[in-house]
Tab-separated table of C-alpha atoms in Angstrom:
chain	number	residue	atom	x	y	z
W	41	GLU	CA	-5.455	-12.295	-14.651
W	42	PRO	CA	-6.625	-12.855	-11.066
W	43	GLU	CA	-7.343	-9.742	-9.042
W	44	VAL	CA	-8.489	-8.616	-5.630
W	45	THR	CA	-12.060	-7.300	-5.595
W	46	GLN	CA	-13.747	-5.102	-3.018
W	47	THR	CA	-17.349	-4.148	-2.353
W	48	PRO	CA	-18.901	-1.690	-2.132
W	49	SER	CA	-16.889	0.834	-4.105
W	50	HIS	CA	-18.395	3.637	-2.034
W	51	GLN	CA	-20.110	3.469	1.338
W	52	VAL	CA	-21.816	6.393	3.021
W	53	THR	CA	-22.829	5.993	6.651
W	54	GLN	CA	-23.886	7.989	9.669
W	55	MET	CA	-21.514	8.483	12.577
W	56	GLY	CA	-21.950	5.713	15.139
W	57	GLN	CA	-23.153	3.144	12.637
W	58	GLU	CA	-21.434	-0.145	11.934
W	59	VAL	CA	-19.977	-0.832	8.506
W	60	ILE	CA	-18.583	-3.968	6.944
W	61	LEU	CA	-16.195	-3.675	4.038
W	62	ARG	CA	-15.788	-6.774	1.925
W	63	CYS	CA	-12.862	-8.129	-0.011
W	64	VAL	CA	-12.281	-11.198	-2.123
W	65	PRO	CA	-8.533	-11.874	-2.212
W	66	ILE	CA	-6.784	-13.745	-4.997
W	67	SER	CA	-7.766	-17.378	-4.571
W	68	ASN	CA	-4.409	-19.037	-3.857
W	69	HIS	CA	-3.107	-16.274	-1.614
W	70	LEU	CA	-2.640	-16.889	2.092
W	71	TYR	CA	-1.832	-13.440	3.491
W	72	PHE	CA	-4.389	-10.696	3.678
W	73	TYR	CA	-4.118	-7.043	4.602
W	74	TRP	CA	-6.193	-3.947	5.167
W	75	TYR	CA	-4.819	-0.448	4.592
W	76	ARG	CA	-6.450	2.909	4.688
W	77	GLN	CA	-5.660	6.185	2.964
W	78	ILE	CA	-7.241	9.407	4.127
W	79	LEU	CA	-7.716	11.769	1.203
W	80	GLY	CA	-4.422	13.407	0.314
W	81	GLN	CA	-2.470	11.510	2.944
W	82	LYS	CA	-0.198	8.498	3.012
W	83	VAL	CA	-1.243	4.880	2.953
W	84	GLU	CA	-1.466	3.432	6.476
W	85	PHE	CA	-1.247	-0.209	7.477
W	86	LEU	CA	-4.146	-1.466	9.564
W	87	VAL	CA	-3.862	-5.217	9.931
W	88	SER	CA	-2.481	-8.408	8.437
W	89	PHE	CA	-4.182	-11.783	8.631
W	90	TYR	CA	-2.841	-15.275	8.160
W	91	ASN	CA	-4.036	-18.745	9.059
W	92	ASN	CA	-7.338	-17.409	10.338
W	93	GLU	CA	-5.853	-15.013	12.816
W	94	ILE	CA	-4.411	-11.529	13.007
W	95	SER	CA	-0.642	-11.620	12.546
W	96	GLU	CA	0.025	-7.917	13.014
W	97	LYS	CA	-1.965	-4.779	13.637
W	98	SER	CA	-1.157	-1.115	13.866
W	99	GLU	CA	-2.069	1.436	16.515
W	100	ILE	CA	-4.929	2.563	14.303
W	101	PHE	CA	-6.555	-0.869	14.533
W	102	ASP	CA	-8.234	-0.402	17.909
W	103	ASP	CA	-11.199	-2.167	19.473
W	104	GLN	CA	-13.558	-0.535	16.988
W	105	PHE	CA	-12.052	-2.608	14.194
W	106	SER	CA	-12.253	-6.316	13.551
W	107	VAL	CA	-11.474	-8.622	10.653
W	108	GLU	CA	-12.909	-11.925	9.673
W	109	ARG	CA	-12.580	-14.568	7.023
W	110	PRO	CA	-16.081	-16.018	7.230
W	111	ASP	CA	-15.615	-18.484	4.403
W	112	GLY	CA	-12.952	-19.605	1.991
W	113	SER	CA	-13.142	-16.537	-0.207
W	114	ASN	CA	-14.196	-13.397	1.659
W	115	PHE	CA	-12.136	-11.204	3.974
W	116	THR	CA	-14.033	-8.492	5.823
W	117	LEU	CA	-13.205	-5.391	7.840
W	118	LYS	CA	-15.805	-4.271	10.356
W	119	ILE	CA	-15.885	-0.881	12.009
W	120	ARG	CA	-18.259	-1.097	14.961
W	121	SER	CA	-19.112	2.535	15.588
W	122	THR	CA	-17.858	4.802	12.851
W	123	LYS	CA	-16.368	8.207	13.561
W	124	LEU	CA	-15.960	11.137	11.219
W	125	GLU	CA	-12.217	10.521	11.103
W	126	ASP	CA	-12.786	7.022	9.733
W	127	SER	CA	-13.644	8.588	6.391
W	128	ALA	CA	-10.980	7.283	4.029
W	129	MET	CA	-10.270	4.906	1.188
W	130	TYR	CA	-9.860	1.374	2.523
W	131	PHE	CA	-7.704	-0.987	0.496
W	132	CYS	CA	-7.585	-4.729	0.842
W	133	ALA	CA	-4.466	-6.541	-0.351
W	134	SER	CA	-3.384	-10.145	-0.595
W	135	GLY	CA	-0.085	-11.905	-1.089
W	136	ALA	CA	1.173	-15.381	-1.745
W	137	GLY	CA	3.699	-15.324	1.086
W	138	SER	CA	4.725	-13.179	4.024
W	139	SER	CA	8.160	-12.505	2.614
W	140	TYR	CA	7.068	-12.639	-0.964
W	141	ASN	CA	7.693	-9.336	-2.608
W	142	GLU	CA	4.334	-8.309	-3.912
W	143	GLN	CA	1.049	-7.445	-2.271
W	144	PHE	CA	-1.818	-7.117	-4.736
W	145	PHE	CA	-4.218	-4.329	-3.920
W	146	GLY	CA	-7.931	-4.209	-4.544
W	147	PRO	CA	-9.566	-1.097	-6.037
W	148	GLY	CA	-10.598	0.176	-2.607
W	149	THR	CA	-13.799	1.175	-0.826
W	150	ARG	CA	-14.345	4.857	-0.234
W	151	LEU	CA	-15.957	5.236	3.180
W	152	THR	CA	-17.692	8.521	3.962
W	153	VAL	CA	-18.896	9.054	7.520
W	154	LEU	CA	-21.410	11.879	7.950
O	473	GLY	CA	10.886	6.419	15.170
O	474	GLN	CA	9.928	5.282	11.703
O	475	ASN	CA	10.306	7.818	8.937
O	476	ILE	CA	10.256	7.718	5.170
O	477	ASP	CA	11.005	10.841	3.147
O	478	GLN	CA	10.336	11.517	-0.507
O	479	PRO	CA	9.933	14.735	-2.458
O	480	THR	CA	6.350	15.915	-2.579
O	481	GLU	CA	6.217	16.675	-6.271
O	482	MET	CA	8.409	16.466	-9.368
O	483	THR	CA	7.947	17.573	-12.951
O	484	ALA	CA	9.550	15.981	-15.997
O	485	THR	CA	9.206	16.035	-19.764
O	486	GLU	CA	7.790	13.281	-21.937
O	487	GLY	CA	10.605	11.081	-23.252
O	488	ALA	CA	13.044	12.150	-20.554
O	489	ILE	CA	14.426	10.342	-17.490
O	490	VAL	CA	13.485	11.091	-13.895
O	491	GLN	CA	14.861	9.844	-10.588
O	492	ILE	CA	12.666	9.806	-7.479
O	493	ASN	CA	14.572	9.505	-4.223
O	494	CYS	CA	13.503	7.940	-0.952
O	495	THR	CA	15.313	7.948	2.367
O	496	TYR	CA	14.218	5.933	5.339
O	497	GLN	CA	14.907	5.540	9.038
O	498	THR	CA	13.254	2.454	10.449
O	499	SER	CA	13.884	0.198	13.410
O	500	GLY	CA	14.728	-2.660	11.075
O	501	PHE	CA	14.796	-3.460	7.402
O	502	ASN	CA	13.267	-6.331	5.511
O	503	GLY	CA	12.751	-4.905	2.031
O	504	LEU	CA	11.818	-1.713	0.194
O	505	PHE	CA	8.984	-1.408	-2.280
O	506	TRP	CA	7.970	1.094	-4.901
O	507	TYR	CA	4.326	1.387	-5.869
O	508	GLN	CA	2.586	3.545	-8.447
O	509	GLN	CA	-0.746	5.131	-7.598
O	510	HIS	CA	-2.923	7.007	-10.057
O	511	ALA	CA	-5.354	9.445	-8.507
O	512	GLY	CA	-8.344	7.669	-7.011
O	513	GLU	CA	-6.932	4.233	-7.687
O	514	ALA	CA	-5.178	1.510	-5.730
O	515	PRO	CA	-1.393	1.272	-5.504
O	516	THR	CA	0.175	-1.092	-8.017
O	517	PHE	CA	3.480	-2.839	-7.414
O	518	LEU	CA	6.535	-1.649	-9.343
O	519	SER	CA	9.628	-3.043	-7.640
O	520	TYR	CA	11.155	-4.669	-4.604
O	521	ASN	CA	14.708	-4.382	-3.272
O	522	VAL	CA	16.128	-6.202	-0.290
O	523	LEU	CA	19.809	-6.329	-1.269
O	524	ASP	CA	22.002	-3.400	-2.274
O	525	GLY	CA	22.132	-2.604	-5.937
O	526	LEU	CA	20.026	-1.930	-8.971
O	527	GLU	CA	16.973	-3.889	-10.060
O	528	GLU	CA	15.874	-3.218	-13.636
O	529	LYS	CA	12.452	-3.959	-15.021
O	530	GLY	CA	11.786	-2.475	-18.436
O	531	ARG	CA	11.596	1.306	-18.283
O	532	PHE	CA	11.712	1.261	-14.486
O	533	SER	CA	14.729	0.600	-12.270
O	534	SER	CA	15.088	0.740	-8.510
O	535	PHE	CA	18.256	1.133	-6.485
O	536	LEU	CA	18.920	0.425	-2.837
O	537	SER	CA	21.722	1.292	-0.433
O	538	ARG	CA	20.976	-0.162	2.977
O	539	SER	CA	23.965	1.474	4.654
O	540	LYS	CA	22.700	4.887	3.569
O	541	GLY	CA	19.013	4.169	4.109
O	542	TYR	CA	18.434	5.303	0.552
O	543	SER	CA	16.613	4.177	-2.539
O	544	TYR	CA	15.660	5.677	-5.844
O	545	LEU	CA	13.230	4.832	-8.602
O	546	LEU	CA	14.422	5.632	-12.103
O	547	LEU	CA	11.892	6.043	-14.877
O	548	LYS	CA	13.159	6.182	-18.461
O	549	GLU	CA	11.458	7.223	-21.704
O	550	LEU	CA	8.720	8.931	-19.784
O	551	GLN	CA	5.185	8.671	-21.117
O	552	MET	CA	2.182	10.802	-20.250
O	553	LYS	CA	0.595	7.794	-18.536
O	554	ASP	CA	3.469	7.809	-16.033
O	555	SER	CA	1.876	10.846	-14.409
O	556	ALA	CA	1.001	9.438	-10.988
O	557	SER	CA	2.150	9.311	-7.387
O	558	TYR	CA	5.070	7.044	-6.609
O	559	LEU	CA	5.060	5.544	-3.151
O	560	CYS	CA	8.111	4.263	-1.315
O	561	ALA	CA	7.327	1.679	1.385
O	562	VAL	CA	9.612	-0.172	3.779
O	563	ARG	CA	9.022	-3.415	5.595
O	564	ASP	CA	10.740	-3.278	8.944
O	565	ASP	CA	11.624	-6.233	11.125
O	566	SER	CA	8.186	-7.702	10.722
O	567	ASN	CA	7.141	-9.889	7.874
O	568	TYR	CA	3.965	-8.049	7.200
O	569	GLN	CA	3.721	-4.380	7.976
O	570	LEU	CA	4.667	-1.862	5.324
O	571	ILE	CA	5.563	1.663	6.393
O	572	TRP	CA	4.652	4.086	3.639
O	573	GLY	CA	6.077	7.375	2.483
O	574	ALA	CA	3.711	10.170	1.579
O	575	GLY	CA	4.404	9.638	-2.111
O	576	THR	CA	5.923	11.757	-4.852
O	577	LYS	CA	3.498	13.235	-7.342
O	578	LEU	CA	5.121	13.075	-10.774
O	579	ILE	CA	3.815	15.453	-13.425
O	580	ILE	CA	4.774	14.718	-17.020
O	581	LYS	CA	4.664	17.588	-19.490
O	582	PRO	CA	4.638	17.225	-23.284
C-alpha cells in the first residue's frame, strides 16, 4: 500500500541553524501539506501546496518557513533560522484532491532545537 | 473565532461502546474529520462527514449535525488497541486548511 515517507525521523539542531525536512508524498497525489504538533498539544496546519505553489498558509508559516517541490517526488519544508519554539513533530500529508476526504499523513519528523 | 471542543480524556471497558463528542464554531464549514493518533505516531484517517447524519464504517461510526455544530465518533466492541487519541478536525470555507481539536485520549481497560 502506498504511503507518505519522511526523513529524517529525528533532527536535532542548534538555535539559529537552518533545517530542511523532507517528505515523499504518495505518487499520484496532487495536494501536499505540512502540519506541526508541539508535544502534548494539538495538530496545527502550516501550509498547503498545489500546482507548484502555496495554496494556503497559516499565521505560523512566517518568513522563516518555506516549502519546495524540487523534483517530481520530494516535498520539503525549510526553516531558515530555527528557534527553540520550533521544536515539535512535523507531519507531511498528501491527498488526491482538495475536496477529497482523506489526507494521508507521513510518520513525522521530530525536530529538537537546542 | 475558530474553536473545536472535545473532552480531554475518556475511559471505557474492553468490549463496550464509547461515544466521543466534538463541538465546533468555525467561520464556515466544508467537512468534519475524525483521526486516530497513537502516542508518538501520525494521525490516521477514520471518517469524514459533510452532510448531516450517520456514517458507519465497521466498528466505527461518525455522526454530524451541522445546525448544532456537533459531531460524535462512536466506537463499538472496544479493543485494547483502540487506546489512542481521537482528533476532531474541521475544514472551514477553504478547501485545504484543517482546524484541529486538542484530541480526546481514550483509555481502554480490560
